[in-house]
Coordinates of C-alpha atoms in Angstrom, one line a residue:
X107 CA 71.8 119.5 87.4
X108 CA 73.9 119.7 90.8
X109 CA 74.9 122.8 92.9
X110 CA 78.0 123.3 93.2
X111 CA 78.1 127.2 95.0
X112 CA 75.7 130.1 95.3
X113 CA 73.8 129.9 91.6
X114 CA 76.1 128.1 90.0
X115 CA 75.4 124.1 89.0
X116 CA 77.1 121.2 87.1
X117 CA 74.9 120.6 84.2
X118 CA 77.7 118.3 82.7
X119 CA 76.9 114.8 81.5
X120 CA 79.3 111.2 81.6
X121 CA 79.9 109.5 77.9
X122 CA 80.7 105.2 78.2
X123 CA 80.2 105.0 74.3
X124 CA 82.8 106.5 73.2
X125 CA 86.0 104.2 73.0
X126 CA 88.7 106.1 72.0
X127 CA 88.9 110.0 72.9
X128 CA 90.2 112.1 70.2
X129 CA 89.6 109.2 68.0
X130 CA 93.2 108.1 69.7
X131 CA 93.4 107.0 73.3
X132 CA 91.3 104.2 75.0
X133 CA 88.7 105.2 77.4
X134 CA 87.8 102.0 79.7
X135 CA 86.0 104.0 82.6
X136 CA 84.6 106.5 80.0
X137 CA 85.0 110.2 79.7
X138 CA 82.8 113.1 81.3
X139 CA 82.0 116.0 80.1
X140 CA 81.7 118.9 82.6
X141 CA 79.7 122.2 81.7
X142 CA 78.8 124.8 84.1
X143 CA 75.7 127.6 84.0
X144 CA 75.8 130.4 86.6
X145 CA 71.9 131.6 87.0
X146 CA 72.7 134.7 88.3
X147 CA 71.1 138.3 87.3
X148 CA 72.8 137.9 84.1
X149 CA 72.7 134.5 83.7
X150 CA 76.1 132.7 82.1
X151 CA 77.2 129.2 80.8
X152 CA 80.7 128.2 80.7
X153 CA 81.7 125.5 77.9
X154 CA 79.6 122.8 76.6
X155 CA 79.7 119.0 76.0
X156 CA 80.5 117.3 72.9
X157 CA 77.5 117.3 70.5
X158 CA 75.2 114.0 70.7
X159 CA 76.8 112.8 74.7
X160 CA 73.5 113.9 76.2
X161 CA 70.1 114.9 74.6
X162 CA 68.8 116.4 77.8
X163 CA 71.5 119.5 78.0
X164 CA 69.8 122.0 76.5
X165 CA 66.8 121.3 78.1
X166 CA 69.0 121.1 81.2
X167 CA 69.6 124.9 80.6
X168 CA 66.7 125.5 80.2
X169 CA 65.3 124.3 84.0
X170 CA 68.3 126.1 85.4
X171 CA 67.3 129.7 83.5
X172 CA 63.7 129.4 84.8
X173 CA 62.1 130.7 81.3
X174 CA 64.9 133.7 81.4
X175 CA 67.6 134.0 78.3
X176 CA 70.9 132.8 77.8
X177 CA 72.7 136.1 78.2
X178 CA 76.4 134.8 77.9
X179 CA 78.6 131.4 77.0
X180 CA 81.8 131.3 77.6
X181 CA 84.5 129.9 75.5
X182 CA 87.5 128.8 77.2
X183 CA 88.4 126.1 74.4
X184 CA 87.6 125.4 71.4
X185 CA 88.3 121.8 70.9
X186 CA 84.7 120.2 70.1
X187 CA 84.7 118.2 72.9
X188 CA 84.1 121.1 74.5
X189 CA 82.6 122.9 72.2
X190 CA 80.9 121.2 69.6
X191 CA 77.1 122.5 70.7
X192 CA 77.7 126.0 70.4
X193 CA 75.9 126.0 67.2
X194 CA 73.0 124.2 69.0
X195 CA 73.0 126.8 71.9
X196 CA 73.1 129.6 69.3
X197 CA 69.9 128.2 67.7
X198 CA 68.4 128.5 71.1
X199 CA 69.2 131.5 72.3
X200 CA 69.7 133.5 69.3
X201 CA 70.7 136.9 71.6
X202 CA 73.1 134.9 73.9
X203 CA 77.1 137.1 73.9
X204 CA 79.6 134.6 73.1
X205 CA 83.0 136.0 75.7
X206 CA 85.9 134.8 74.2
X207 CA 89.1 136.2 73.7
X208 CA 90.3 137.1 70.0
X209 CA 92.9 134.0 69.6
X210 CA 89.6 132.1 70.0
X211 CA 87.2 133.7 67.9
X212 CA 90.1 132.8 64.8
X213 CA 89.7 129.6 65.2
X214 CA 85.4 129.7 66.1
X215 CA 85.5 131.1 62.0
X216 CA 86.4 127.7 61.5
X217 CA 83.5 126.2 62.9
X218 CA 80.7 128.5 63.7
X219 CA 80.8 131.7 62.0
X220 CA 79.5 134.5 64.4
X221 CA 77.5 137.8 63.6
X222 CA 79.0 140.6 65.4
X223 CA 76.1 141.0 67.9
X224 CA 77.1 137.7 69.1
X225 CA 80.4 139.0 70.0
X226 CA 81.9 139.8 73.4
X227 CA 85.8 139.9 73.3
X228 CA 87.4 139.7 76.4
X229 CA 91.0 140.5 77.4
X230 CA 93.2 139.3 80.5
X231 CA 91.9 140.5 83.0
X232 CA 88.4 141.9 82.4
X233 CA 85.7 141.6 84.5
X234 CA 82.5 140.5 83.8
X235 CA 79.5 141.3 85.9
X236 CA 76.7 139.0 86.3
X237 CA 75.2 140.3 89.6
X238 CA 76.3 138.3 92.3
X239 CA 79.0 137.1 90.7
X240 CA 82.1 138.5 89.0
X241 CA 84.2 136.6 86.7
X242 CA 87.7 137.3 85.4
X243 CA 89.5 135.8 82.9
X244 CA 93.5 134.5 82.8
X245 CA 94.8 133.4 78.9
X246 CA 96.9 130.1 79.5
X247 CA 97.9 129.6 76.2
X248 CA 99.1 125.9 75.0
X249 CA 97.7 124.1 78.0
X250 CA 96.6 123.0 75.5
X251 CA 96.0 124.8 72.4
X252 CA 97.2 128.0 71.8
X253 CA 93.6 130.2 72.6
X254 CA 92.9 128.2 76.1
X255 CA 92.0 130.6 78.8
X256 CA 90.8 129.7 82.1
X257 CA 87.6 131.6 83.9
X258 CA 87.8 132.9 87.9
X259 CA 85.0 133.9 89.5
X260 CA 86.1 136.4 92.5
X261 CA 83.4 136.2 94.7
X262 CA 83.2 132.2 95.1
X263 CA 86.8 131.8 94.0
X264 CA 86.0 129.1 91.8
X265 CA 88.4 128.4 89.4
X266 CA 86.8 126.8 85.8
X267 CA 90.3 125.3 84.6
X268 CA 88.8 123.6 81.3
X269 CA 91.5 120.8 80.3
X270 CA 93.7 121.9 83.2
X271 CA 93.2 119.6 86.2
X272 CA 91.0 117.0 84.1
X273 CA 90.8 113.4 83.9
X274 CA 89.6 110.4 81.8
X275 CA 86.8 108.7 83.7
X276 CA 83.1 108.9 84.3
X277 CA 82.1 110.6 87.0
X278 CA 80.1 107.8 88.9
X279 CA 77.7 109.1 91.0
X280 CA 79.5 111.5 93.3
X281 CA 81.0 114.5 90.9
X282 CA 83.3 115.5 93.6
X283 CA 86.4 115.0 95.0
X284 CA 84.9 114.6 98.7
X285 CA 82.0 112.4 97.5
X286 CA 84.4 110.0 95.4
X287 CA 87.6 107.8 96.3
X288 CA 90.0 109.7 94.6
X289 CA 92.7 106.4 94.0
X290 CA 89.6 105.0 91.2
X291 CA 90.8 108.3 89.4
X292 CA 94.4 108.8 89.9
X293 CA 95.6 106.8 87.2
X294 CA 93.1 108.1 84.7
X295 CA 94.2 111.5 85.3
X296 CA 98.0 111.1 84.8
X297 CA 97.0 109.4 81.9
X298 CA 95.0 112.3 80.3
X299 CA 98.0 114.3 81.9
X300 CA 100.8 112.7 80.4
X301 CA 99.0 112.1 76.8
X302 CA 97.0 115.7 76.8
X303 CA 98.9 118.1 78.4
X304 CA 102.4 116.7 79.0
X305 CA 104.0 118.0 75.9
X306 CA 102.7 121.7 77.4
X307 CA 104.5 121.2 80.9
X308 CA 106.6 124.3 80.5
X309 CA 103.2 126.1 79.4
X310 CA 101.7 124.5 82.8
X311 CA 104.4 126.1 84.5
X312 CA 103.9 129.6 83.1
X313 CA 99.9 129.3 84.0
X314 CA 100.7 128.5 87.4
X315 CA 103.4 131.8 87.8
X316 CA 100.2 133.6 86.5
X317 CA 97.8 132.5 89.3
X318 CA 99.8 132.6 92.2
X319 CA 98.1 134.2 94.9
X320 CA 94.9 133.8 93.5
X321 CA 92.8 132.1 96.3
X322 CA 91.1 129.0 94.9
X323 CA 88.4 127.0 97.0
X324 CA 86.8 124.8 94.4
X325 CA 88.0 123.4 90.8
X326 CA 85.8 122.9 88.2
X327 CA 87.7 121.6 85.3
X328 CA 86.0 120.2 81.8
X329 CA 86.7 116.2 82.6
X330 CA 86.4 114.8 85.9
X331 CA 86.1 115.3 89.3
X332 CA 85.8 119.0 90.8
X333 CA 87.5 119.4 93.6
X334 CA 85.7 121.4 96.3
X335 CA 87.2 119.9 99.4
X336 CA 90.8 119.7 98.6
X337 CA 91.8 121.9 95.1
X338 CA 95.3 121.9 96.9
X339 CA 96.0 118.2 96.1
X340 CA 95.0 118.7 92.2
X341 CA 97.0 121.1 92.3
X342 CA 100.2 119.5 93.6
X343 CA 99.6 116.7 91.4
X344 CA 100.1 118.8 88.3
X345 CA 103.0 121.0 89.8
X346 CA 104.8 117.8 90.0
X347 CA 104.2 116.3 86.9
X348 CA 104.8 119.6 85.2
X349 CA 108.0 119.6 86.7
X350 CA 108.9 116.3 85.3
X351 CA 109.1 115.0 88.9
X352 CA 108.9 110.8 89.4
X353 CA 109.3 108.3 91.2
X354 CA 112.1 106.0 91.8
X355 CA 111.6 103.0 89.5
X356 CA 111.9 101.5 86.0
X357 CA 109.3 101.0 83.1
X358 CA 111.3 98.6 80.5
X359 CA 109.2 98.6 77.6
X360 CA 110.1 95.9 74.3
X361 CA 109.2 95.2 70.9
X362 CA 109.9 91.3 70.8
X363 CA 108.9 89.0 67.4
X364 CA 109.9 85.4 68.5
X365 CA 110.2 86.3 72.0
X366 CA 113.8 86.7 72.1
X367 CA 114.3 90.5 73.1
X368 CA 110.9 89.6 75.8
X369 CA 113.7 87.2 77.7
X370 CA 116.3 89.7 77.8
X371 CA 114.0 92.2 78.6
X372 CA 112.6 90.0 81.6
X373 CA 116.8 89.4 82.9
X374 CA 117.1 93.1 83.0
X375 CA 113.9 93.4 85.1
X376 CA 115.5 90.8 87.3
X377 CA 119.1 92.5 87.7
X378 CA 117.5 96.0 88.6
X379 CA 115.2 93.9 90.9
X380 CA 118.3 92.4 92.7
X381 CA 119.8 95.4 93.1
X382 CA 116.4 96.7 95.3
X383 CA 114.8 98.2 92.9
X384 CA 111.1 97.3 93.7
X385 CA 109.0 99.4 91.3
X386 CA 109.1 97.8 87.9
X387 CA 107.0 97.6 85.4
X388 CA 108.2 95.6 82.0
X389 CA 105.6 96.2 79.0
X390 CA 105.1 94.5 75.6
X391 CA 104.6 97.3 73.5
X392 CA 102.4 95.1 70.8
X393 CA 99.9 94.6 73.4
X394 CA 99.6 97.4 75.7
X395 CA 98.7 100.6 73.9
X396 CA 100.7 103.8 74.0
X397 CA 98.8 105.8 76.3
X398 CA 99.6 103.5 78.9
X399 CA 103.1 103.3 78.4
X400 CA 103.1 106.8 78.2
X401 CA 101.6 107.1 82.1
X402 CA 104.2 104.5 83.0
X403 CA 107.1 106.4 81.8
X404 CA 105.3 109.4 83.6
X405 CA 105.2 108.4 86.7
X406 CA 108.8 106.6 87.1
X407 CA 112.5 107.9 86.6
X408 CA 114.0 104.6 84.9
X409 CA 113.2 104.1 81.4
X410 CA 114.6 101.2 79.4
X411 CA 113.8 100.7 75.9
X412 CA 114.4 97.5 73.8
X413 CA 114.0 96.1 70.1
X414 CA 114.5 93.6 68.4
X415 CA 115.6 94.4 64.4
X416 CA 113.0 94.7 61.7
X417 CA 113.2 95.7 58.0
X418 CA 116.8 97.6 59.1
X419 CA 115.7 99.7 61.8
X420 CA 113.7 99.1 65.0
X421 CA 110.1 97.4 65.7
X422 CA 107.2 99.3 64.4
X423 CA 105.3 99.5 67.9
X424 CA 108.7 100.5 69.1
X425 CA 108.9 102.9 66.4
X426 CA 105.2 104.2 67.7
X427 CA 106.3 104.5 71.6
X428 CA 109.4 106.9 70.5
X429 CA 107.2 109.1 68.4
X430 CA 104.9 109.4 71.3
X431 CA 107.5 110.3 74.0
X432 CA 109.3 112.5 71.5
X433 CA 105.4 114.6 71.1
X434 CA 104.6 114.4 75.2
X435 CA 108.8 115.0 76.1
X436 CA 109.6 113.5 79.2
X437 CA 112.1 114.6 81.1
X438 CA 115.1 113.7 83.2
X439 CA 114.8 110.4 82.6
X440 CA 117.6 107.4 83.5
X441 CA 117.8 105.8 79.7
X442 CA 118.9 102.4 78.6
X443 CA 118.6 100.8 75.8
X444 CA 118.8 97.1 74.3
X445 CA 118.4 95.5 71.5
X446 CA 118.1 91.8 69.4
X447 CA 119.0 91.2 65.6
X448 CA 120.1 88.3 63.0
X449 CA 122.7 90.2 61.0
X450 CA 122.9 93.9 62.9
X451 CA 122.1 95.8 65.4
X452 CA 119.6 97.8 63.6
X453 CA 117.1 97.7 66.7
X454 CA 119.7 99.3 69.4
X455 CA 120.8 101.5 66.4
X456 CA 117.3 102.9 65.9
X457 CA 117.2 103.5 69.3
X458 CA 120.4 105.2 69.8
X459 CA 119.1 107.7 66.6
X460 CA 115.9 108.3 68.8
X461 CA 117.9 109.5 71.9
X462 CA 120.2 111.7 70.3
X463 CA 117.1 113.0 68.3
X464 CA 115.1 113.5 71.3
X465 CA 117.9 114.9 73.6
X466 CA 117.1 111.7 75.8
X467 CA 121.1 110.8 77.3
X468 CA 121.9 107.2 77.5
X469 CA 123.4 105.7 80.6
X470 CA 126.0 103.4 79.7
X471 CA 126.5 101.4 76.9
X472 CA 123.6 99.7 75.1
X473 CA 123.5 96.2 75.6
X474 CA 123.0 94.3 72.3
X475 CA 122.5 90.1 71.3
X476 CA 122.6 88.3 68.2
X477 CA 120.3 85.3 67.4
X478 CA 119.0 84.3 70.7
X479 CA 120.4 85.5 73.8
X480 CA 123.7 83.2 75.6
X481 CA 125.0 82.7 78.9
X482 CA 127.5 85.3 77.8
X483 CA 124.8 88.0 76.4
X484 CA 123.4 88.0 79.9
X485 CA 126.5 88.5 81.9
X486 CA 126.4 91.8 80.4
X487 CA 122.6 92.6 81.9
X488 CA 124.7 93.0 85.7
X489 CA 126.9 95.8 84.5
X490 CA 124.0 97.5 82.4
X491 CA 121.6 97.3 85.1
X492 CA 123.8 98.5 87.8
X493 CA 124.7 101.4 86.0
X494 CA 121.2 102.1 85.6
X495 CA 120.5 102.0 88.9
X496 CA 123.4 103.9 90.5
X497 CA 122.1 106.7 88.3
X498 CA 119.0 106.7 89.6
X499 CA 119.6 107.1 93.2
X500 CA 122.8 109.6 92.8

């Protein structure tokens, strides 16, 4: 239990077990959980953890109430990594108001039917008094499922953002963004931006009209650092990335089986690199996983996609990037494409059918090779690259 302001503490707990959050993207540095309790007059928790990530929690309660009840746990999502001991915390405190607003107790029927004592709908807007403290209540819907709502306590102006402003990443011994080196964490949360909440930019967008002008002087989001010292910087971060802005530079991702497309994918790294082009990344998309790529294509303008052919269309793991940025919808990006086959051009053609699909224009021509790439295949990379390039920087 850590104090973060004036009654209010961090009761939140860091999960290394877990490989794969959601059952879907990798977790290398972990995931933490963040809960908050407010032991005011009328004492208050704000979201859970994920059931089993830490036997101490309710106990951890508990200290913080000092023998007094639960009076109130608020819901601000309802995915169960957030939510998932609810059930537990209405064994314990059998009296305790559950404040959530009505798009959220639809989807709590699901899950943990409540009795209508347990009840206390809130609308935008309404205050609820615990004493010292005053909290208000702002519905961001889709950021990222359609009930989310965020919590504002007026007095402290302390924002609890649940998935807004979050991160993948333990929180190793300092839970703040003043006690920790921010740049261990960066990457982590563009990550669990671009594969979380990246489809919901425009939503983002729309939360951020609705608190404008709210004073803010400490973050507490549900995963990751809060941010007590600077909340403007978090805040930047995900104006930006909402607003599909990126940095110069090209991610070139390939599906190669014989290695073929990887050499042609390696010239075109060169071309752009000739032309002074200095952040590239190229990926194999067999061996880095999706969630990666996904931050890649994020963080830079350029994005050049090649396959080689298989079974008529394009590479399966190829196949699984353009799903992925079809969900999450990037935008403004500088497109290429290329592509390798025996017979046809099936893997360029695949492509090509993903781009109009997605809305995703093509700069220039795709570039295309049969068998193994020739001398004269790669005289084509110069003219391709160039005009990938030009379009970047006009």
């Amino acid at each position: 239990m850590i104090q973060i302001s004036n009654k209010v503490f961090y009761i939140g707990t860091n999960d290394r077990k877990k490989h794969l959050f959601e059952n879907n993207w990798p977790l290398p540095n972990g995931v933490a959980y963040n809960s908050y309790i407010i032991a005011d007059e009328h004492p208050a928790l704000i979201d859970t953890i994920e059931y089993g990530s830490d036997p101490d929690y309710l106990a951890h309660i508990d200290s913080a109430l000092g023998g007094r009840d639960l009076e109130y746990m608020i819901v601000n999502h309802m995915e169960p990594d957030h939510s998932s001991m609810i059930g537990e915390i209405l064994r314990r405190y059998p009296r305790v108001k559950v404040v959530a607003n009505c798009k959220t107790y639809k989807i709590m029927e699901s899950y943990y039917p409540l009795p209508q004592d347990n009840i206390h709908e809130i609308k935008e807007g309404d205050v609820l008094d615990l004493g010292h403290h005053k909290l208000t209540f702002v519905m961001v819907p889709w950021v990222h499922w359609p009930e989310t709502m965020v919590t504002y306590d007026t007095v402290d102006q302390i924002l609890f953002s649940c998935d807004a402003f979050g991160s993948f990443g333990t929180l190793d011994g300092g839970i703040f963004d003043d006690t920790a080196n921010f740049d261990f964490y960066e990457e982590d949360m563009l990550r669990y931006y671009s594969n979380i909440v990246g489809k919901w930019s425009g939503m983002v967008q729309k939360a951020f009209k609705k608190l404008e002008g709210v004073p803010v002087k400490i973050i507490c989001p549900s995963h990751g650092l809060i941010w007590r010292k600077d909340p403007g910087k978090v805040l930047s971060l995900y104006d930006r990335w909402s607003k599909y802005e990126a940095e110069d530079g090209f991610v070139i991702a390939y599906a190669s089986m014989y290695g073929n497309t990887e050499k042609f994918a390696d010239e075109i790294a060169r071309q752009i690199s000739a032309l002074g082009v200095r952040d590239i990344r190229v990926y194999d998309v067999s061996k880095t996983h999706v969630s990666y790529l996904l931050t890649a294509i994020w963080k830079y303008r350029g994005l050049v996609l090649g396959s080689c052919a298989y079974n008529t269309g394009m590479h399966p793991m190829m196949a699984l990037l353009t799903h992925e940025i079809s969900v999450s919808a990037p935008q403004n990006k500088i497109l290429g494409i290329f592509g390798g086959s025996s017979w046809n051009g099936a893997g360029a053609k695949a492509l090509r059918e993903f781009a109009e699909k997605a809305k995703m224009p093509v700069t220039g021509d795709p570039v295309e090779f049969l068998g193994r790439p020739y001398e004269s295949d790669f005289d084509k990379i110069g003219d391709f690259a160039k005009k990938l390039v030009d379009a970047m920087r006009g």
